[in-house]
């Protein structure tokens, strides 16, 4: 399973933003933002995108399931 929150934090840092500043801009606490691991509220992800200029698709990719993880099923071919 992916760790979307960690990937998101890394993406934000790579773009030169501090997590505290992003949390304040999207009106959540730094602690709340740090608790996001496998999912996060979509409205907050949009606000992160708007504040940082990071494309929303890049942010959403942080939370997409890892296709190589166990428990994944093959798509229905019917």
mmCIF file of C-alpha atoms in Angstrom:
data_model
loop_
_atom_site.group_PDB
_atom_site.id
_atom_site.type_symbol
_atom_site.label_atom_id
_atom_site.label_comp_id
_atom_site.label_asym_id
_atom_site.label_seq_id
_atom_site.Cartn_x
_atom_site.Cartn_y
_atom_site.Cartn_z
ATOM 1 C CA UNK A 1 0.000 0.000 0.000
ATOM 2 C CA UNK A 2 1.288 3.430 -0.835
ATOM 3 C CA UNK A 3 2.061 6.037 1.765
ATOM 4 C CA UNK A 4 0.391 8.964 0.031
ATOM 5 C CA UNK A 5 0.906 11.402 2.871
ATOM 6 C CA UNK A 6 4.656 10.850 2.867
ATOM 7 C CA UNK A 7 4.810 11.232 -0.912
ATOM 8 C CA UNK A 8 2.720 14.390 -0.698
ATOM 9 C CA UNK A 9 4.997 15.894 1.957
ATOM 10 C CA UNK A 10 8.055 15.094 -0.171
ATOM 11 C CA UNK A 11 6.416 16.643 -3.252
ATOM 12 C CA UNK A 12 5.576 19.819 -1.333
ATOM 13 C CA UNK A 13 9.120 20.082 0.033
ATOM 14 C CA UNK A 14 10.644 19.441 -3.404
ATOM 15 C CA UNK A 15 8.692 22.453 -4.673
ATOM 16 C CA UNK A 16 10.250 24.620 -1.964
ATOM 17 C CA UNK A 17 7.292 24.927 0.385
ATOM 18 C CA UNK A 18 7.259 24.357 4.123
ATOM 19 C CA UNK A 19 4.533 22.065 5.403
ATOM 20 C CA UNK A 20 3.594 24.558 8.106
ATOM 21 C CA UNK A 21 2.948 27.253 5.499
ATOM 22 C CA UNK A 22 0.869 24.936 3.318
ATOM 23 C CA UNK A 23 -1.158 23.723 6.305
ATOM 24 C CA UNK A 24 -1.881 27.307 7.323
ATOM 25 C CA UNK A 25 -2.840 28.262 3.752
ATOM 26 C CA UNK A 26 -5.348 25.405 3.468
ATOM 27 C CA UNK A 27 -6.661 26.026 6.979
ATOM 28 C CA UNK A 28 -5.657 22.804 8.710
ATOM 29 C CA UNK A 29 -3.173 22.265 11.497
ATOM 30 C CA UNK A 30 0.291 20.993 10.726
ATOM 31 C CA UNK A 31 -0.521 17.959 12.888
ATOM 32 C CA UNK A 32 -3.636 17.203 10.837
ATOM 33 C CA UNK A 33 -1.679 17.343 7.627
ATOM 34 C CA UNK A 34 0.954 15.001 9.062
ATOM 35 C CA UNK A 35 -1.709 12.399 9.896
ATOM 36 C CA UNK A 36 -2.712 11.989 6.259
ATOM 37 C CA UNK A 37 -1.203 8.684 5.255
ATOM 38 C CA UNK A 38 -3.302 6.763 2.750
ATOM 39 C CA UNK A 39 -5.910 9.387 1.990
ATOM 40 C CA UNK A 40 -6.717 13.027 2.545
ATOM 41 C CA UNK A 41 -9.811 15.178 2.041
ATOM 42 C CA UNK A 42 -10.117 15.979 -1.662
ATOM 43 C CA UNK A 43 -11.022 19.597 -1.021
ATOM 44 C CA UNK A 44 -7.770 20.033 0.908
ATOM 45 C CA UNK A 45 -5.780 18.414 -1.893
ATOM 46 C CA UNK A 46 -7.293 20.906 -4.352
ATOM 47 C CA UNK A 47 -6.361 23.747 -2.020
ATOM 48 C CA UNK A 48 -2.783 22.449 -1.770
ATOM 49 C CA UNK A 49 -2.652 22.405 -5.565
ATOM 50 C CA UNK A 50 -3.983 25.941 -5.807
ATOM 51 C CA UNK A 51 -1.627 27.292 -3.129
ATOM 52 C CA UNK A 52 1.564 25.566 -4.314
ATOM 53 C CA UNK A 53 0.938 25.469 -8.055
ATOM 54 C CA UNK A 54 1.604 21.723 -8.030
ATOM 55 C CA UNK A 55 -0.692 20.132 -10.621
ATOM 56 C CA UNK A 56 -3.593 18.339 -8.950
ATOM 57 C CA UNK A 57 -2.802 15.142 -10.872
ATOM 58 C CA UNK A 58 0.675 15.070 -9.304
ATOM 59 C CA UNK A 59 -0.868 15.426 -5.860
ATOM 60 C CA UNK A 60 -3.494 12.757 -6.551
ATOM 61 C CA UNK A 61 -0.766 10.398 -7.786
ATOM 62 C CA UNK A 62 0.625 10.376 -4.246
ATOM 63 C CA UNK A 63 -2.507 8.550 -3.133
ATOM 64 C CA UNK A 64 -3.000 6.118 -6.000
ATOM 65 C CA UNK A 65 -2.665 2.456 -4.947
ATOM 66 C CA UNK A 66 0.614 0.814 -5.813
ATOM 67 C CA UNK A 67 -0.244 -1.675 -8.574
ATOM 68 C CA UNK A 68 2.613 -3.910 -7.397
ATOM 69 C CA UNK A 69 1.266 -4.249 -3.847
ATOM 70 C CA UNK A 70 -0.311 -7.467 -2.677
ATOM 71 C CA UNK A 71 -4.062 -7.782 -2.714
ATOM 72 C CA UNK A 72 -4.490 -6.183 -6.105
ATOM 73 C CA UNK A 73 -6.808 -8.008 -8.455
ATOM 74 C CA UNK A 74 -6.711 -8.148 -12.184
ATOM 75 C CA UNK A 75 -9.281 -5.976 -13.974
ATOM 76 C CA UNK A 76 -12.412 -7.764 -15.127
ATOM 77 C CA UNK A 77 -11.955 -8.670 -18.776
ATOM 78 C CA UNK A 78 -15.699 -9.149 -19.482
#
